[in-house]
mmCIF file of C-alpha atoms in Angstrom:
data_model
loop_
_atom_site.group_PDB
_atom_site.id
_atom_site.type_symbol
_atom_site.label_atom_id
_atom_site.label_comp_id
_atom_site.label_asym_id
_atom_site.label_seq_id
_atom_site.Cartn_x
_atom_site.Cartn_y
_atom_site.Cartn_z
ATOM 1 C CA UNK A 1146 -57.603 13.768 -15.407
ATOM 2 C CA UNK A 1147 -59.796 15.441 -12.760
ATOM 3 C CA UNK A 1148 -62.368 18.231 -13.118
ATOM 4 C CA UNK A 1149 -59.616 20.857 -12.977
ATOM 5 C CA UNK A 1150 -57.886 19.238 -15.973
ATOM 6 C CA UNK A 1151 -55.035 18.001 -13.792
ATOM 7 C CA UNK A 1152 -53.541 14.545 -14.282
ATOM 8 C CA UNK A 1153 -52.884 13.334 -10.696
ATOM 9 C CA UNK A 1154 -50.364 10.699 -11.830
ATOM 10 C CA UNK A 1155 -48.107 13.349 -13.408
ATOM 11 C CA UNK A 1156 -49.010 16.815 -12.148
ATOM 12 C CA UNK A 1157 -49.855 15.947 -8.528
ATOM 13 C CA UNK A 1158 -46.873 13.654 -7.955
ATOM 14 C CA UNK A 1159 -43.161 14.411 -7.588
ATOM 15 C CA UNK A 1160 -40.082 13.801 -9.721
ATOM 16 C CA UNK A 1161 -38.024 11.198 -7.845
ATOM 17 C CA UNK A 1162 -34.988 11.759 -10.085
ATOM 18 C CA UNK A 1163 -34.871 15.422 -9.060
ATOM 19 C CA UNK A 1164 -35.491 14.633 -5.384
ATOM 20 C CA UNK A 1165 -32.574 12.175 -5.401
ATOM 21 C CA UNK A 1166 -30.258 14.686 -7.130
ATOM 22 C CA UNK A 1167 -30.572 17.385 -4.455
ATOM 23 C CA UNK A 1168 -27.580 18.011 -2.211
ATOM 24 C CA UNK A 1169 -28.924 17.517 1.319
ATOM 25 C CA UNK A 1170 -25.707 18.534 3.099
ATOM 26 C CA UNK A 1171 -27.132 21.761 4.553
ATOM 27 C CA UNK A 1172 -27.433 22.561 8.235
ATOM 28 C CA UNK A 1173 -29.390 25.669 9.207
ATOM 29 C CA UNK A 1174 -31.994 26.945 6.745
ATOM 30 C CA UNK A 1175 -32.834 26.026 3.142
ATOM 31 C CA UNK A 1176 -34.801 28.098 0.644
ATOM 32 C CA UNK A 1177 -36.206 26.411 -2.469
ATOM 33 C CA UNK A 1178 -37.541 28.002 -5.664
ATOM 34 C CA UNK A 1179 -39.721 25.751 -7.815
ATOM 35 C CA UNK A 1180 -40.296 26.794 -11.436
ATOM 36 C CA UNK A 1181 -43.090 25.034 -13.340
ATOM 37 C CA UNK A 1182 -43.268 22.152 -10.861
ATOM 38 C CA UNK A 1183 -46.917 21.359 -11.724
ATOM 39 C CA UNK A 1184 -48.757 21.264 -8.361
ATOM 40 C CA UNK A 1185 -45.529 21.636 -6.362
ATOM 41 C CA UNK A 1186 -45.018 17.998 -5.443
ATOM 42 C CA UNK A 1187 -41.269 17.960 -6.136
ATOM 43 C CA UNK A 1188 -40.270 20.939 -3.925
ATOM 44 C CA UNK A 1189 -42.588 19.620 -1.204
ATOM 45 C CA UNK A 1190 -40.945 16.196 -1.288
ATOM 46 C CA UNK A 1191 -37.510 17.856 -1.091
ATOM 47 C CA UNK A 1192 -38.716 19.809 1.951
ATOM 48 C CA UNK A 1193 -40.011 16.596 3.542
ATOM 49 C CA UNK A 1194 -36.654 14.906 2.902
ATOM 50 C CA UNK A 1195 -34.774 17.742 4.596
ATOM 51 C CA UNK A 1196 -37.148 17.562 7.547
ATOM 52 C CA UNK A 1197 -36.664 13.793 7.791
ATOM 53 C CA UNK A 1198 -32.937 14.334 8.388
ATOM 54 C CA UNK A 1199 -33.549 16.937 11.065
ATOM 55 C CA UNK A 1200 -33.642 20.268 9.200
ATOM 56 C CA UNK A 1201 -36.868 21.990 10.219
ATOM 57 C CA UNK A 1202 -36.367 25.413 8.584
ATOM 58 C CA UNK A 1203 -37.184 24.911 4.886
ATOM 59 C CA UNK A 1204 -38.887 27.617 2.844
ATOM 60 C CA UNK A 1205 -40.607 26.999 -0.525
ATOM 61 C CA UNK A 1206 -41.469 29.567 -3.202
ATOM 62 C CA UNK A 1207 -43.148 28.462 -6.445
ATOM 63 C CA UNK A 1208 -43.732 30.250 -9.735
ATOM 64 C CA UNK A 1209 -45.603 28.820 -12.705
ATOM 65 C CA UNK A 1210 -46.660 29.624 -16.246
ATOM 66 C CA UNK A 1211 -49.842 27.574 -15.911
ATOM 67 C CA UNK A 1212 -52.803 29.134 -14.062
ATOM 68 C CA UNK A 1213 -54.467 25.793 -13.352
ATOM 69 C CA UNK A 1214 -51.695 24.959 -10.855
ATOM 70 C CA UNK A 1215 -51.924 28.195 -8.858
ATOM 71 C CA UNK A 1216 -54.374 27.042 -6.180
ATOM 72 C CA UNK A 1217 -52.399 23.893 -5.438
ATOM 73 C CA UNK A 1218 -49.110 25.806 -5.367
ATOM 74 C CA UNK A 1219 -50.501 28.219 -2.774
ATOM 75 C CA UNK A 1220 -50.951 25.308 -0.362
ATOM 76 C CA UNK A 1221 -47.282 24.217 -0.573
ATOM 77 C CA UNK A 1222 -45.601 27.645 -0.872
ATOM 78 C CA UNK A 1223 -44.502 29.668 2.138
ATOM 79 C CA UNK A 1224 -44.441 33.081 0.448
ATOM 80 C CA UNK A 1225 -44.818 34.884 -2.874
ATOM 81 C CA UNK A 1226 -41.904 35.404 -5.236
ATOM 82 C CA UNK A 1227 -40.401 38.853 -5.703
ATOM 83 C CA UNK A 1228 -37.412 40.099 -7.700
ATOM 84 C CA UNK A 1229 -34.155 39.965 -5.812
ATOM 85 C CA UNK A 1230 -34.932 36.839 -3.792
ATOM 86 C CA UNK A 1231 -32.059 34.362 -3.421
ATOM 87 C CA UNK A 1232 -32.287 30.620 -2.931
ATOM 88 C CA UNK A 1233 -30.218 27.609 -1.930
ATOM 89 C CA UNK A 1234 -31.937 25.379 -4.499
ATOM 90 C CA UNK A 1235 -33.746 26.173 -7.756
ATOM 91 C CA UNK A 1236 -35.773 23.419 -9.446
ATOM 92 C CA UNK A 1237 -36.723 24.155 -13.072
ATOM 93 C CA UNK A 1238 -38.882 21.071 -13.559
ATOM 94 C CA UNK A 1239 -40.772 21.783 -16.787
ATOM 95 C CA UNK A 1240 -40.815 24.296 -19.613
ATOM 96 C CA UNK A 1241 -37.099 25.008 -19.929
ATOM 97 C CA UNK A 1242 -37.212 23.667 -23.486
ATOM 98 C CA UNK A 1243 -39.558 26.510 -24.435
ATOM 99 C CA UNK A 1244 -37.334 29.433 -23.447
ATOM 100 C CA UNK A 1245 -36.117 31.631 -26.303
ATOM 101 C CA UNK A 1246 -33.443 33.558 -24.396
ATOM 102 C CA UNK A 1247 -31.440 30.808 -22.705
ATOM 103 C CA UNK A 1248 -28.465 33.083 -21.966
ATOM 104 C CA UNK A 1249 -30.649 35.610 -20.129
ATOM 105 C CA UNK A 1250 -32.573 32.909 -18.246
ATOM 106 C CA UNK A 1251 -29.413 31.133 -17.054
ATOM 107 C CA UNK A 1252 -27.841 34.441 -15.990
ATOM 108 C CA UNK A 1253 -30.987 35.327 -14.015
ATOM 109 C CA UNK A 1254 -31.039 31.913 -12.326
ATOM 110 C CA UNK A 1255 -27.371 32.343 -11.364
ATOM 111 C CA UNK A 1256 -28.135 35.710 -9.739
ATOM 112 C CA UNK A 1257 -31.027 34.092 -7.848
ATOM 113 C CA UNK A 1258 -28.798 31.496 -6.185
ATOM 114 C CA UNK A 1259 -26.683 31.910 -3.091
ATOM 115 C CA UNK A 1260 -22.983 31.094 -3.659
ATOM 116 C CA UNK A 1261 -22.769 27.318 -3.763
ATOM 117 C CA UNK A 1262 -26.508 27.030 -4.433
ATOM 118 C CA UNK A 1263 -27.813 24.202 -6.607
ATOM 119 C CA UNK A 1264 -29.702 24.474 -9.908
ATOM 120 C CA UNK A 1265 -31.531 21.421 -11.263
ATOM 121 C CA UNK A 1266 -33.353 21.467 -14.595
ATOM 122 C CA UNK A 1267 -34.618 18.988 -17.169
ATOM 123 C CA UNK A 1268 -34.565 19.134 -20.947
ATOM 124 C CA UNK A 1269 -35.916 16.819 -23.646
ATOM 125 C CA UNK A 1270 -33.618 14.634 -25.768
ATOM 126 C CA UNK A 1271 -34.309 15.900 -29.278
ATOM 127 C CA UNK A 1272 -32.932 12.804 -31.015
ATOM 128 C CA UNK A 1273 -35.223 10.424 -29.087
ATOM 129 C CA UNK A 1274 -38.394 12.288 -30.054
ATOM 130 C CA UNK A 1275 -37.301 12.801 -33.645
ATOM 131 C CA UNK A 1276 -36.821 9.046 -33.940
ATOM 132 C CA UNK A 1277 -40.349 8.452 -32.615
ATOM 133 C CA UNK A 1278 -41.912 10.920 -35.012
ATOM 134 C CA UNK A 1279 -39.998 9.521 -37.964
ATOM 135 C CA UNK A 1280 -41.025 5.963 -37.072
ATOM 136 C CA UNK A 1281 -44.691 6.990 -36.804
ATOM 137 C CA UNK A 1282 -44.750 9.284 -39.863
ATOM 138 C CA UNK A 1283 -45.489 12.380 -37.751
ATOM 139 C CA UNK A 1284 -44.003 15.761 -38.421
ATOM 140 C CA UNK A 1285 -40.873 15.819 -36.301
ATOM 141 C CA UNK A 1286 -41.869 18.878 -34.265
ATOM 142 C CA UNK A 1287 -45.474 17.933 -33.533
ATOM 143 C CA UNK A 1288 -47.396 15.664 -31.205
ATOM 144 C CA UNK A 1289 -50.202 13.672 -32.781
ATOM 145 C CA UNK A 1290 -52.731 16.223 -31.481
ATOM 146 C CA UNK A 1291 -50.947 19.102 -33.209
ATOM 147 C CA UNK A 1292 -49.281 20.576 -30.122
ATOM 148 C CA UNK A 1293 -45.655 21.507 -30.608
ATOM 149 C CA UNK A 1294 -42.942 19.749 -28.662
ATOM 150 C CA UNK A 1295 -39.841 21.811 -27.992
ATOM 151 C CA UNK A 1296 -36.247 20.817 -27.391
ATOM 152 C CA UNK A 1297 -33.301 22.488 -25.757
ATOM 153 C CA UNK A 1298 -29.912 21.021 -26.644
ATOM 154 C CA UNK A 1299 -28.227 19.748 -23.478
ATOM 155 C CA UNK A 1300 -24.892 20.594 -25.087
ATOM 156 C CA UNK A 1301 -25.961 24.229 -25.542
ATOM 157 C CA UNK A 1302 -27.382 24.306 -22.025
ATOM 158 C CA UNK A 1303 -24.121 22.984 -20.560
ATOM 159 C CA UNK A 1304 -22.080 25.534 -22.519
ATOM 160 C CA UNK A 1305 -24.298 28.378 -21.280
ATOM 161 C CA UNK A 1306 -23.972 27.141 -17.698
ATOM 162 C CA UNK A 1307 -20.172 27.122 -18.050
ATOM 163 C CA UNK A 1308 -20.228 30.625 -19.545
ATOM 164 C CA UNK A 1309 -22.087 31.767 -16.420
ATOM 165 C CA UNK A 1310 -19.461 30.136 -14.199
ATOM 166 C CA UNK A 1311 -21.637 27.325 -12.862
ATOM 167 C CA UNK A 1312 -19.574 24.504 -11.360
ATOM 168 C CA UNK A 1313 -19.882 20.750 -10.878
ATOM 169 C CA UNK A 1314 -22.166 20.320 -13.879
ATOM 170 C CA UNK A 1315 -23.624 16.810 -13.825
ATOM 171 C CA UNK A 1316 -25.790 15.436 -16.645
ATOM 172 C CA UNK A 1317 -28.041 12.482 -15.851
ATOM 173 C CA UNK A 1318 -29.811 10.497 -18.546
ATOM 174 C CA UNK A 1319 -33.455 9.616 -17.844
ATOM 175 C CA UNK A 1320 -33.989 6.314 -19.626
ATOM 176 C CA UNK A 1321 -37.109 4.941 -21.257
ATOM 177 C CA UNK A 1322 -38.210 1.332 -20.874
ATOM 178 C CA UNK A 1323 -36.660 -0.658 -23.678
ATOM 179 C CA UNK A 1324 -35.821 -4.192 -24.774
ATOM 180 C CA UNK A 1325 -32.090 -4.639 -24.172
ATOM 181 C CA UNK A 1326 -31.661 -7.363 -26.796
ATOM 182 C CA UNK A 1327 -33.354 -5.243 -29.448
ATOM 183 C CA UNK A 1328 -31.315 -2.161 -28.568
ATOM 184 C CA UNK A 1329 -28.076 -4.174 -28.562
ATOM 185 C CA UNK A 1330 -28.904 -5.494 -32.034
ATOM 186 C CA UNK A 1331 -29.607 -1.982 -33.324
ATOM 187 C CA UNK A 1332 -26.382 -0.631 -31.839
ATOM 188 C CA UNK A 1333 -24.296 -3.351 -33.486
ATOM 189 C CA UNK A 1334 -25.636 -2.227 -36.881
ATOM 190 C CA UNK A 1335 -24.119 1.249 -36.338
ATOM 191 C CA UNK A 1336 -20.446 2.078 -36.992
ATOM 192 C CA UNK A 1337 -18.413 1.556 -33.813
ATOM 193 C CA UNK A 1338 -17.446 5.225 -33.448
ATOM 194 C CA UNK A 1339 -21.157 6.189 -33.439
ATOM 195 C CA UNK A 1340 -22.507 3.463 -31.163
ATOM 196 C CA UNK A 1341 -22.379 5.378 -27.873
ATOM 197 C CA UNK A 1342 -24.111 8.422 -29.372
ATOM 198 C CA UNK A 1343 -26.738 6.207 -31.040
ATOM 199 C CA UNK A 1344 -27.464 4.342 -27.792
ATOM 200 C CA UNK A 1345 -28.110 7.679 -26.050
ATOM 201 C CA UNK A 1346 -30.403 8.789 -28.879
ATOM 202 C CA UNK A 1347 -32.729 5.788 -28.668
ATOM 203 C CA UNK A 1348 -32.799 5.101 -24.911
ATOM 204 C CA UNK A 1349 -32.849 8.577 -23.308
ATOM 205 C CA UNK A 1350 -36.042 10.657 -23.185
ATOM 206 C CA UNK A 1351 -34.748 13.513 -21.030
ATOM 207 C CA UNK A 1352 -31.591 14.894 -19.514
ATOM 208 C CA UNK A 1353 -31.502 16.068 -15.911
ATOM 209 C CA UNK A 1354 -28.807 18.697 -15.399
ATOM 210 C CA UNK A 1355 -27.513 19.609 -11.943
ATOM 211 C CA UNK A 1356 -24.914 22.295 -11.193
ATOM 212 C CA UNK A 1357 -23.716 24.687 -8.492
ATOM 213 C CA UNK A 1358 -23.426 28.482 -8.502
#
């Protein structure tokens, strides 16, 4: 952590899973909105990827809930956000689990996308974290330092996306490092009709959701 309280390994890097999920089949101009992307590394890497395949006109706008990232975001953003802007790609990298009004947020994101635009967001796997807290005798909704961890059900998120007429919804599991033999042994102890669900619960830390407007 540096003097600005920024962890360079997390906040100054980019999310490779998101970068690899972007649809790069665009020809003329691409506009990207990054929401809570830390220091903006993920939208910047997406821009660099577009430029590497010959698309030079890529515009980035970033908005954040965390003031400590503002100065860094100014260096990678092309302009300020204003209501009514539309984008080809929206990246909601962090903080989606904390929203109270998911229906309103999803509807607003849909209106902010061009037809056929891509929305990518991540959400925590509630079951994975609950298992960790239970195993370590923590309260299930708290980190060890007392800060709350929030969850947004990927099932509820998917349903809300469908209700807002998003298409091509793709859910990608982001796996933790685990011992395959140990996990296999645990799965075999679970009734067969619950094994797939159980395997997801103990091996998946986050879900990455991609869809099209």
